[in-house]
PDB file of C-alpha atoms in Angstrom:
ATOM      1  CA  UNK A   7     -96.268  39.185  12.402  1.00  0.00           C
ATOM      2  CA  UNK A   8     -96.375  42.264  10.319  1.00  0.00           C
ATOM      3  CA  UNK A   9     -98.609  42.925   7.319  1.00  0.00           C
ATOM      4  CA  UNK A  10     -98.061  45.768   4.251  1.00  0.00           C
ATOM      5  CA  UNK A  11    -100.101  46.215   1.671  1.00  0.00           C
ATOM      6  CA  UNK A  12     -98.837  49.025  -1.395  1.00  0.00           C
ATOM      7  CA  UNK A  13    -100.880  49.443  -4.505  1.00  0.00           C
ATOM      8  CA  UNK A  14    -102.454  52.372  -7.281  1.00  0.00           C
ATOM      9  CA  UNK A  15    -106.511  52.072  -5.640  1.00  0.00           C
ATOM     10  CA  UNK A  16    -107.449  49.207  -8.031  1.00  0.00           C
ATOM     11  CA  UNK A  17    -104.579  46.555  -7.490  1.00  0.00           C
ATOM     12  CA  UNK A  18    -103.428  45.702  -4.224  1.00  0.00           C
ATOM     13  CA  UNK A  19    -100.381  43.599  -3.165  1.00  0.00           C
ATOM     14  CA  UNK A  20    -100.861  41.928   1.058  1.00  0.00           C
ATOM     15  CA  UNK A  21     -97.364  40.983   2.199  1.00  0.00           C
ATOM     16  CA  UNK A  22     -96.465  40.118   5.415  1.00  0.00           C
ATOM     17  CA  UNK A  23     -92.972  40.207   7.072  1.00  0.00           C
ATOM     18  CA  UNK A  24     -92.808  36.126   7.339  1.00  0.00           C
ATOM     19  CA  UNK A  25     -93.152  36.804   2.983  1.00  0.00           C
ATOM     20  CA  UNK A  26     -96.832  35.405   2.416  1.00  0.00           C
ATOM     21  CA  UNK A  27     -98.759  37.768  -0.054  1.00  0.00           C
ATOM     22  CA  UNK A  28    -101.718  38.207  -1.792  1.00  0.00           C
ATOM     23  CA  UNK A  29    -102.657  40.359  -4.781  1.00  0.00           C
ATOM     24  CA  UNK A  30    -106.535  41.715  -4.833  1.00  0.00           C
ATOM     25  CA  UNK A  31    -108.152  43.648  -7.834  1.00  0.00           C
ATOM     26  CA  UNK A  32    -111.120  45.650  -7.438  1.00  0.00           C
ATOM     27  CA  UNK A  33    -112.354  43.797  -4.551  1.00  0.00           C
ATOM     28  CA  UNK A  34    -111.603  40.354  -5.954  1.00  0.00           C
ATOM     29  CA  UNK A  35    -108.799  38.199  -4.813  1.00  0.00           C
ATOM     30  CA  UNK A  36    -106.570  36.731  -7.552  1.00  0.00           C
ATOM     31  CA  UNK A  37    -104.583  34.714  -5.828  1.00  0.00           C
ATOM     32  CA  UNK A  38    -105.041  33.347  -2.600  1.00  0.00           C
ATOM     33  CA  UNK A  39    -103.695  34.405   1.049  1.00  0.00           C
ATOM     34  CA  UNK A  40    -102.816  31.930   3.441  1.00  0.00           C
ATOM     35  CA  UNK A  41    -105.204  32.620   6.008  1.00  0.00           C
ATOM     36  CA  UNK A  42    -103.177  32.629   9.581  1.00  0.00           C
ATOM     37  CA  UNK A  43     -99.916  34.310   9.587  1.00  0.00           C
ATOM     38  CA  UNK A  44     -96.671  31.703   9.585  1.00  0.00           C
ATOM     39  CA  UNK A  45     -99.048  28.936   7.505  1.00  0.00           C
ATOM     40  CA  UNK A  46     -97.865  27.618   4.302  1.00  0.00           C
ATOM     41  CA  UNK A  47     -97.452  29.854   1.710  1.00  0.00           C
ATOM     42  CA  UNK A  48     -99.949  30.000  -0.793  1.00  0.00           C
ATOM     43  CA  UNK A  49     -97.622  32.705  -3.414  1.00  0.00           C
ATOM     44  CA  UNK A  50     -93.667  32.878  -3.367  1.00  0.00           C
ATOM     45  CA  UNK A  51     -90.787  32.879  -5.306  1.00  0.00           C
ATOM     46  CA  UNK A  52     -88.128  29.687  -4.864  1.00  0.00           C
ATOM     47  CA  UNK A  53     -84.610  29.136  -5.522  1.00  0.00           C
ATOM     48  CA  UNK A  54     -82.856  26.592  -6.786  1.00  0.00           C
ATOM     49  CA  UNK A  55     -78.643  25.543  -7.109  1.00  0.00           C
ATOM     50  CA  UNK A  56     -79.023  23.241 -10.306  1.00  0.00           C
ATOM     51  CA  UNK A  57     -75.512  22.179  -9.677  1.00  0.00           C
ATOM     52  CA  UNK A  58     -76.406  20.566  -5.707  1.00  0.00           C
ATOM     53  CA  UNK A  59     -80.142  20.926  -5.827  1.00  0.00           C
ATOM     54  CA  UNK A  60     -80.416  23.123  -2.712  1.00  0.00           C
ATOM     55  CA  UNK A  61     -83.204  25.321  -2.908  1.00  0.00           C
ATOM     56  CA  UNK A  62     -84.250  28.253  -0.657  1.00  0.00           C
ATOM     57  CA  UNK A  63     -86.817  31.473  -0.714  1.00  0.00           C
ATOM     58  CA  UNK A  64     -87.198  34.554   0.590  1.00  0.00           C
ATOM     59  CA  UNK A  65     -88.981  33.685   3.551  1.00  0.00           C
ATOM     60  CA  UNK A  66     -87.562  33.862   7.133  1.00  0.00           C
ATOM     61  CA  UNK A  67     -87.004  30.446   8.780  1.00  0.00           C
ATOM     62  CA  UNK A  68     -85.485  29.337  11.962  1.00  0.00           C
ATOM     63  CA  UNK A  69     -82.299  28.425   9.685  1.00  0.00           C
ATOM     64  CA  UNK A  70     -82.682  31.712   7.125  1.00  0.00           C
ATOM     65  CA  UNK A  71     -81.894  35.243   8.150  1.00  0.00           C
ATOM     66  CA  UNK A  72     -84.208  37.621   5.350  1.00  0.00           C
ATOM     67  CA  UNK A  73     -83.625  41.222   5.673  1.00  0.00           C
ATOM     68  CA  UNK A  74     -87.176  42.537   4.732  1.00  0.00           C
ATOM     69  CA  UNK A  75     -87.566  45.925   4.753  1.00  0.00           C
ATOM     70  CA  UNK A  76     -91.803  47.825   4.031  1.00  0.00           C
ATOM     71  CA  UNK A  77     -91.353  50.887   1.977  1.00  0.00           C
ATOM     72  CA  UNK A  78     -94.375  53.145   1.201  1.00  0.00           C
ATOM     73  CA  UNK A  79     -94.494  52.004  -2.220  1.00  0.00           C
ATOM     74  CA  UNK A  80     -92.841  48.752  -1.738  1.00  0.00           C
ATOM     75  CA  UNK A  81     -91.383  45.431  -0.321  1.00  0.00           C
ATOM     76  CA  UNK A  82     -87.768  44.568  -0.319  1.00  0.00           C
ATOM     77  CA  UNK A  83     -86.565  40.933   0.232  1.00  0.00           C
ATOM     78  CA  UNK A  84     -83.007  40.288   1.039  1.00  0.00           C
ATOM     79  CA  UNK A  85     -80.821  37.309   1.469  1.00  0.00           C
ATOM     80  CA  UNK A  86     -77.221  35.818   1.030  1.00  0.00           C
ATOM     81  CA  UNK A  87     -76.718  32.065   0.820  1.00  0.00           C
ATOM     82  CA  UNK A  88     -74.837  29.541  -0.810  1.00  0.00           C
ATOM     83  CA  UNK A  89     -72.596  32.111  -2.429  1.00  0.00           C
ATOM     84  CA  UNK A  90     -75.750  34.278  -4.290  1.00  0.00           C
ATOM     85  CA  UNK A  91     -76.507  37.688  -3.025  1.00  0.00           C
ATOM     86  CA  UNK A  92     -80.444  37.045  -3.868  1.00  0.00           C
ATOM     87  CA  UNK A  93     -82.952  40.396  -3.486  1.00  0.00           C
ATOM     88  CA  UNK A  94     -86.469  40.314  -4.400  1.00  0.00           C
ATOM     89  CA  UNK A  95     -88.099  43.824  -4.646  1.00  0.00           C
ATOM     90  CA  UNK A  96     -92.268  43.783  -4.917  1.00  0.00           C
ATOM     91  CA  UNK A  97     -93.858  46.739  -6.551  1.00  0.00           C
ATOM     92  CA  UNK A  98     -97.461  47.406  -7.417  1.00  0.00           C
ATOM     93  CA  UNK A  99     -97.688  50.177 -10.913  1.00  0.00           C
ATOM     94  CA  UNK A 100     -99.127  53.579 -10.513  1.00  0.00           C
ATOM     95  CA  UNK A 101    -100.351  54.137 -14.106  1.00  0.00           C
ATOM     96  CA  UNK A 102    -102.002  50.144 -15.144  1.00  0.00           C
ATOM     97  CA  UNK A 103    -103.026  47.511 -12.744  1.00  0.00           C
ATOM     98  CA  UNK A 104     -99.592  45.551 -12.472  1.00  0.00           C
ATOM     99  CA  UNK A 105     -97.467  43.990  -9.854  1.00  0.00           C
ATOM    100  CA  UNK A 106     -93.381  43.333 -10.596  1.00  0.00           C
ATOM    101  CA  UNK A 107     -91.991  41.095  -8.549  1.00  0.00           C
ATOM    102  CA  UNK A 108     -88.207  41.721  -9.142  1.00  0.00           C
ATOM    103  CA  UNK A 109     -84.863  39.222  -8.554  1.00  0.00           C
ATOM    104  CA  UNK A 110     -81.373  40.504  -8.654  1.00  0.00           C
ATOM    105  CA  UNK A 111     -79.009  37.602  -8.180  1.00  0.00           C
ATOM    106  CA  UNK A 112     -74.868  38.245  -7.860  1.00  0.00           C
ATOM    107  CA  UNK A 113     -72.665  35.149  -8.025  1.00  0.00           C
ATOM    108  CA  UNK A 114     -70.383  36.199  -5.412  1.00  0.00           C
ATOM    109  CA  UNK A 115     -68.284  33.034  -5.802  1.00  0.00           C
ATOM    110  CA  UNK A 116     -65.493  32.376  -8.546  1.00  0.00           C
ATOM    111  CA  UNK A 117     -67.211  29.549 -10.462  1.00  0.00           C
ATOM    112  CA  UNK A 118     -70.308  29.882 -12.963  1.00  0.00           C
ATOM    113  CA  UNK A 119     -73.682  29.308 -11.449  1.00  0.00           C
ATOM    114  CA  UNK A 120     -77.003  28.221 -13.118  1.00  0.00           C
ATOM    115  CA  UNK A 121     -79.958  29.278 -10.286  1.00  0.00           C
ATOM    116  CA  UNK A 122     -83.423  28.045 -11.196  1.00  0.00           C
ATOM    117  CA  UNK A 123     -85.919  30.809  -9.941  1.00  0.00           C
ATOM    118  CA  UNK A 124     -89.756  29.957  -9.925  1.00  0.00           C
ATOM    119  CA  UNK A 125     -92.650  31.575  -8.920  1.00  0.00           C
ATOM    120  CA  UNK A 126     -95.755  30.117  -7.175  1.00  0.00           C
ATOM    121  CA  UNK A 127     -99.384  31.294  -6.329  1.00  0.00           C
ATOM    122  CA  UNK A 128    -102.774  29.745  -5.961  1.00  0.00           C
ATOM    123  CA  UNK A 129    -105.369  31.123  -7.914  1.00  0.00           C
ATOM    124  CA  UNK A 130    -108.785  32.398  -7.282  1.00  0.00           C
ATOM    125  CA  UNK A 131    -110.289  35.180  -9.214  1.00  0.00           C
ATOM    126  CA  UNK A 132    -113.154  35.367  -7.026  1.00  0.00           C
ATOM    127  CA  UNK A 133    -114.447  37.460  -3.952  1.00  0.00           C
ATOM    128  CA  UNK A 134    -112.324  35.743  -0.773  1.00  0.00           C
ATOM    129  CA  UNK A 135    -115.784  35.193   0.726  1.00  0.00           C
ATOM    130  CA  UNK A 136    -117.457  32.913  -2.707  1.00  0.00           C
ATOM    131  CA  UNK A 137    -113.851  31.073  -3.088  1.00  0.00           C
ATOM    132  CA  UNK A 138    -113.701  29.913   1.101  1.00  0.00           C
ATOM    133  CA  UNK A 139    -117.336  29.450   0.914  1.00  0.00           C
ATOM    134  CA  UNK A 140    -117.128  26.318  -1.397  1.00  0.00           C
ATOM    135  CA  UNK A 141    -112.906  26.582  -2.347  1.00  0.00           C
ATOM    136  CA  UNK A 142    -113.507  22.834  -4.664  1.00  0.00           C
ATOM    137  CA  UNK A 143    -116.661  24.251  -6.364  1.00  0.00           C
ATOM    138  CA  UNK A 144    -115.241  27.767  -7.176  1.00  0.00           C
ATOM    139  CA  UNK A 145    -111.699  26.108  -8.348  1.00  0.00           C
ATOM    140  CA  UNK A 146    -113.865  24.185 -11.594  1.00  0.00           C
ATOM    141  CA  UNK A 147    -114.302  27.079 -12.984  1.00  0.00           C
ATOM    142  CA  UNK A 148    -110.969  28.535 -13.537  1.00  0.00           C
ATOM    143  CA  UNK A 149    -109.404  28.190 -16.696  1.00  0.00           C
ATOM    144  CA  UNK A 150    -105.357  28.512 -17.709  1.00  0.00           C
ATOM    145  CA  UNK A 151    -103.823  29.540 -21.268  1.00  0.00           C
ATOM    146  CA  UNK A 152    -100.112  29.678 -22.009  1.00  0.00           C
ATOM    147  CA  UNK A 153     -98.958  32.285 -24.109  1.00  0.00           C
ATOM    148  CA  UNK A 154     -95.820  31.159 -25.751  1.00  0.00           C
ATOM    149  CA  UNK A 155     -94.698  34.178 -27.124  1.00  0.00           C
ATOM    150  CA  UNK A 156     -95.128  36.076 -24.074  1.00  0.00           C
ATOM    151  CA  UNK A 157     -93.622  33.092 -21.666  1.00  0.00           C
ATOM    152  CA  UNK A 158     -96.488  33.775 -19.829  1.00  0.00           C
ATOM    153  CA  UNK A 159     -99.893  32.150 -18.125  1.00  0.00           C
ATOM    154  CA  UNK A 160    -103.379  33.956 -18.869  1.00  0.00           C
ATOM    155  CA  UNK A 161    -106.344  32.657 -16.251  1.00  0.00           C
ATOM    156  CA  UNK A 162    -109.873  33.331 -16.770  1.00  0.00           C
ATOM    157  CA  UNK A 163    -113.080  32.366 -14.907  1.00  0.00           C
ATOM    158  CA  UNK A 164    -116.197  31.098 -16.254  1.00  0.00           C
ATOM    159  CA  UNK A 165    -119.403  33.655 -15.193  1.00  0.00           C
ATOM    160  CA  UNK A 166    -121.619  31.685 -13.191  1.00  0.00           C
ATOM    161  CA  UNK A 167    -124.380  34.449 -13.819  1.00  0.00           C
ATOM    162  CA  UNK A 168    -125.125  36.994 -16.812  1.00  0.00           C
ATOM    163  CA  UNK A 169    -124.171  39.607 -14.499  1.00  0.00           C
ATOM    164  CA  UNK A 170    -121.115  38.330 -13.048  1.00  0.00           C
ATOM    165  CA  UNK A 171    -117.732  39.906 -14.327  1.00  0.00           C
ATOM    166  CA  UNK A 172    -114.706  37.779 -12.966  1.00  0.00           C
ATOM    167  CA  UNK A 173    -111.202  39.231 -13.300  1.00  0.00           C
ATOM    168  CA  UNK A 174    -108.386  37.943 -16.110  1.00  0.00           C
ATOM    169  CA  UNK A 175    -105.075  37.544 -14.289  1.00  0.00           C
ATOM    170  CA  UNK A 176    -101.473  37.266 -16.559  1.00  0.00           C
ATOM    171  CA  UNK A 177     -98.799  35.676 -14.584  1.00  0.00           C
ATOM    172  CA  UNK A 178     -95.360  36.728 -17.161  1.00  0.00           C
ATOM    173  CA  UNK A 179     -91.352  36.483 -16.792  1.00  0.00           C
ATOM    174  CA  UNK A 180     -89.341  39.139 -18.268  1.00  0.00           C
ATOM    175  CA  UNK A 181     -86.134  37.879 -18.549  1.00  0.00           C
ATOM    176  CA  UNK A 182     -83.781  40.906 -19.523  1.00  0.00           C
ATOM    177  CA  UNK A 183     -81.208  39.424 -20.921  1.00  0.00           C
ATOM    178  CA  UNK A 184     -79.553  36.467 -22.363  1.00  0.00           C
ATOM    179  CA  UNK A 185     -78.721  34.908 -19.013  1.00  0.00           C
ATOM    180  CA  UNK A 186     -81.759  34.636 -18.497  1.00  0.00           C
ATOM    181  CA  UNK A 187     -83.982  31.857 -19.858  1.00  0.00           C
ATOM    182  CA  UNK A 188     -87.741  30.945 -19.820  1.00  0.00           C
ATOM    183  CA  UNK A 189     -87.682  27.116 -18.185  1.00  0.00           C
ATOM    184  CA  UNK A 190     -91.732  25.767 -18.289  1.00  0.00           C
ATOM    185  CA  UNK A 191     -94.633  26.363 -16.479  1.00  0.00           C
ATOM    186  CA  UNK A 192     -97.169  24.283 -14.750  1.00  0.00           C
ATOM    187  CA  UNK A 193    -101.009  25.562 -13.582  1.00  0.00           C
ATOM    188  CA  UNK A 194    -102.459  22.247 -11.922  1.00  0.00           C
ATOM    189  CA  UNK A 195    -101.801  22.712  -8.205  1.00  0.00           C
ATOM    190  CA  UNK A 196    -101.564  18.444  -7.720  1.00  0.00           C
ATOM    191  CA  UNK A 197     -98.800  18.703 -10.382  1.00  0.00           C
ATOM    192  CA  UNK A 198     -96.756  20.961  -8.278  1.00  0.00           C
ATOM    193  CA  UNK A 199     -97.677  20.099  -4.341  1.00  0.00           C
ATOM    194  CA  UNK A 200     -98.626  16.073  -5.686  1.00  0.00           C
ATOM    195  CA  UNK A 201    -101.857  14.851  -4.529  1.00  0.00           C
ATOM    196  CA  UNK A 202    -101.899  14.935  -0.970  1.00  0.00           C
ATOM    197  CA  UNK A 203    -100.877  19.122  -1.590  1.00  0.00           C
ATOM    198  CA  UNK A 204     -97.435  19.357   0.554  1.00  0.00           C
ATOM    199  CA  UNK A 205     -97.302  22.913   1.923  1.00  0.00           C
ATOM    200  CA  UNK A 206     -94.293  24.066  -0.670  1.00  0.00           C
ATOM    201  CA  UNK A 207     -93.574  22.886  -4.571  1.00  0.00           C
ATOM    202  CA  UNK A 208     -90.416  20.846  -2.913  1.00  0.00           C
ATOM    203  CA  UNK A 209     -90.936  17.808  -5.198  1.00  0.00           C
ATOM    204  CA  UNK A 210     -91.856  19.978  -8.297  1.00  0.00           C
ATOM    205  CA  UNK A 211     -88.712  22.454  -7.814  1.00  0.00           C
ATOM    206  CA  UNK A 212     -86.339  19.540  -8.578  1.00  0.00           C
ATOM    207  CA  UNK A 213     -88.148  18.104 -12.077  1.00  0.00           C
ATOM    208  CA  UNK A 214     -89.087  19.810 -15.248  1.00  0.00           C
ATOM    209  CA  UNK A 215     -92.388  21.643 -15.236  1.00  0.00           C
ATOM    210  CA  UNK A 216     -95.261  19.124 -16.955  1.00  0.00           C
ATOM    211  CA  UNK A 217     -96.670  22.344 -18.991  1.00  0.00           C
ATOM    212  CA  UNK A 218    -100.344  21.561 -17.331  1.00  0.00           C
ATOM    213  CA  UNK A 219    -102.972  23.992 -18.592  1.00  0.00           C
ATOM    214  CA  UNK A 220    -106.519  24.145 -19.106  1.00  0.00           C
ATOM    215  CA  UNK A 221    -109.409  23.272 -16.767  1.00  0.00           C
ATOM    216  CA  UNK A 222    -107.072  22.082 -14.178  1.00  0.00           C
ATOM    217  CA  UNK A 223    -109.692  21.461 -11.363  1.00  0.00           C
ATOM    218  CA  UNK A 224    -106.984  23.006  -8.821  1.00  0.00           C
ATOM    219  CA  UNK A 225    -105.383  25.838 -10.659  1.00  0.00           C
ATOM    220  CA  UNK A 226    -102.349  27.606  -9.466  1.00  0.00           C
ATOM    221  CA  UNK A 227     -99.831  29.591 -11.257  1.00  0.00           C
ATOM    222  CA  UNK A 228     -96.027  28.324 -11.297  1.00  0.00           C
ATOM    223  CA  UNK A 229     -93.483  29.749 -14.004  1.00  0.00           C
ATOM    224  CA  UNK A 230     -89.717  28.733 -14.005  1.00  0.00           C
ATOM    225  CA  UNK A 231     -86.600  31.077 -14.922  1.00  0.00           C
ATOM    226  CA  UNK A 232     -83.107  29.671 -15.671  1.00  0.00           C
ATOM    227  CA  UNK A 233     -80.474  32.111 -14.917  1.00  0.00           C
ATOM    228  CA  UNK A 234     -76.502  31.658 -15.549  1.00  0.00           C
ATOM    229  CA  UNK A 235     -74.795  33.695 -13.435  1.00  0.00           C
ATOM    230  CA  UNK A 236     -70.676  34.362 -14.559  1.00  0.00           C
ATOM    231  CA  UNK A 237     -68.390  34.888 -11.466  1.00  0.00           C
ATOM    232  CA  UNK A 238     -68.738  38.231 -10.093  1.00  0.00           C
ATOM    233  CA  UNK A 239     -72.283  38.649 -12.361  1.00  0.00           C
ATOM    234  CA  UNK A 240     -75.060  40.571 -11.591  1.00  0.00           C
ATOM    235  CA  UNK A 241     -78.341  39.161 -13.594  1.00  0.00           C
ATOM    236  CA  UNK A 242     -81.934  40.480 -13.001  1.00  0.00           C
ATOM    237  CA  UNK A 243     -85.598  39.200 -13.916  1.00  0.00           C
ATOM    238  CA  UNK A 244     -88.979  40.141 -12.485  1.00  0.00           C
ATOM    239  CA  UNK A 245     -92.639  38.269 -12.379  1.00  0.00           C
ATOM    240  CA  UNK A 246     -95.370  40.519 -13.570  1.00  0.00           C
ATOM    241  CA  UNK A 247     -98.834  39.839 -12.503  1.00  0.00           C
ATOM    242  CA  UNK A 248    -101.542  41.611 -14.751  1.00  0.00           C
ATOM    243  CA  UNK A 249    -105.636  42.251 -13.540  1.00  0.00           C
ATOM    244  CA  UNK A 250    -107.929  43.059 -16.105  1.00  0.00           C
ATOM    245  CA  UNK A 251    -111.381  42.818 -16.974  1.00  0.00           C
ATOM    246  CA  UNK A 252    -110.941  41.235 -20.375  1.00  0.00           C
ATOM    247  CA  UNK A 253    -108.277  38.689 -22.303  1.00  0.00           C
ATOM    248  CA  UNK A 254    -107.358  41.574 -24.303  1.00  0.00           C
ATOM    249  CA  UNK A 255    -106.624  43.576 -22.223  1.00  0.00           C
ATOM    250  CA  UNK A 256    -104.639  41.684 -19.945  1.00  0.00           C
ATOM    251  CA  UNK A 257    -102.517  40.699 -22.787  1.00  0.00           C
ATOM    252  CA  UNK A 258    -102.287  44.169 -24.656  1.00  0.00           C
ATOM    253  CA  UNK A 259    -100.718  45.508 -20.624  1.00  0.00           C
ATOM    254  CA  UNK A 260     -98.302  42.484 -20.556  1.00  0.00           C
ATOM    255  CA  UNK A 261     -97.115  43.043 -24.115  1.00  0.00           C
ATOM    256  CA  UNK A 262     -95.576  46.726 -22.937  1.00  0.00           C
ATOM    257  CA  UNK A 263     -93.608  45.457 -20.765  1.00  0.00           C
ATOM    258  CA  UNK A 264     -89.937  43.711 -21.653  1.00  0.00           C
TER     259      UNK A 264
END
């Protein structure tokens, strides 16, 4: 397996050819990697036919051809099935601390098509080290906010210590356009994987998203786009992830971006 990593010195973005990532920040890790290359993803973006259920991703699989291509600067994800062209693009920005996952779909069939694309990632806000060390422990102290008006999900971590200054991680859709439509969110991990924690959100791709939030116990980060694709159309949407030091700032970053 091959590993990238792209990012501005602060932010950092670990991707691997099999599509597992990571995002660090400043030494912390926001969301978590999946330890041995080829095991379940713990961050991805899933696909979903509304119309026949069948859902897919962007990662390569004994049945799934993904042309993945490492640029200096960034990631490309590329894959044609079920009659959508899908492309997933993952960028870290130079000038604030943000990555953009971008999706460009094309319905290359001749009927309309309603794709359901969500985005998954476990969250830690903690050195990789503290979180392994006690992963149960360091989870009770992550909190999750929805911001409405943003369609996104803020997390923050309690300080355990005076000194201690955890990083504030956004998680935000920007839909583009009109064919594209914010469809829920969930940030409980047992809501999405159910209680025995399958390795992907199989179960929780196919329902509405509960709209958990709060002190979750198992956080993780999940946000849902509905796009309607015309014949012939061409739709995109991206997944921002913002690190920050403060609430603030985290949502004054995401609220430049549309």
């Amino acid at each position: 397996p091959q590993l990238h990593v792209i990012g501005n010195g602060r932010l950092s973005s670990w991707i691997s050819d099999g599509g597992d990532s990571a995002l660090w920040w400043q030494g912390q890790s926001l969301t978590l990697w999946p330890g041995d290359l080829g095991h379940a993803a713990r961050a991805g973006l899933f696909l979903r036919d509304a119309e026949n259920g069948t859902i897919w991703d962007f990662r390569r699989r004994s049945n799934q051809a993904v042309d993945i291509t490492f640029y200096p600067d960034r990631a490309s994800f590329h894959l044609h099935k079920n009659e959508i062209a899908a492309t997933q693009e993952i960028v870290t920005v130079q000038a604030d601390d943000v990555e953009l996952r971008r999706v460009t779909l094309v319905n290359e069939s001749q009927a309309t098509r309603e794709i359901e694309v969500s985005s998954y990632a476990e969250v830690a806000l903690a050195s990789f080290a503290s979180h392994e060390r006690h992963p149960a422990f360091s989870k009770l102290f992550v909190q999750s906010e929805p911001l409405v008006g943003l369609d996104a999900l803020l997390f923050t971590r309690r300080p355990r210590r005076p000194s201690d200054r955890p990083p504030v991680m956004l998680q935000r859709l920007l839909g583009g356009s009109n064919a594209v439509q914010f469809g829920g969110f969930d940030s409980d991990r047992r809501a999405i994987l159910g209680r025995y924690g399958s390795s992907e959100p199989l179960d929780w791709l196919q329902r509405p998203p509960e709209a958990t939030a709060g002190w979750t116990l198992d956080p993780a980060s999940a946000l849902r786009a509905k796009v309607r694709l015309a014949p012939g159309a061409r739709v995109q949407l991206a997944f921002m992830t913002v690190a920050a030091g403060s609430r603030e700032t985290a949502i004054e970053i995401a609220s430049r971006y549309s």
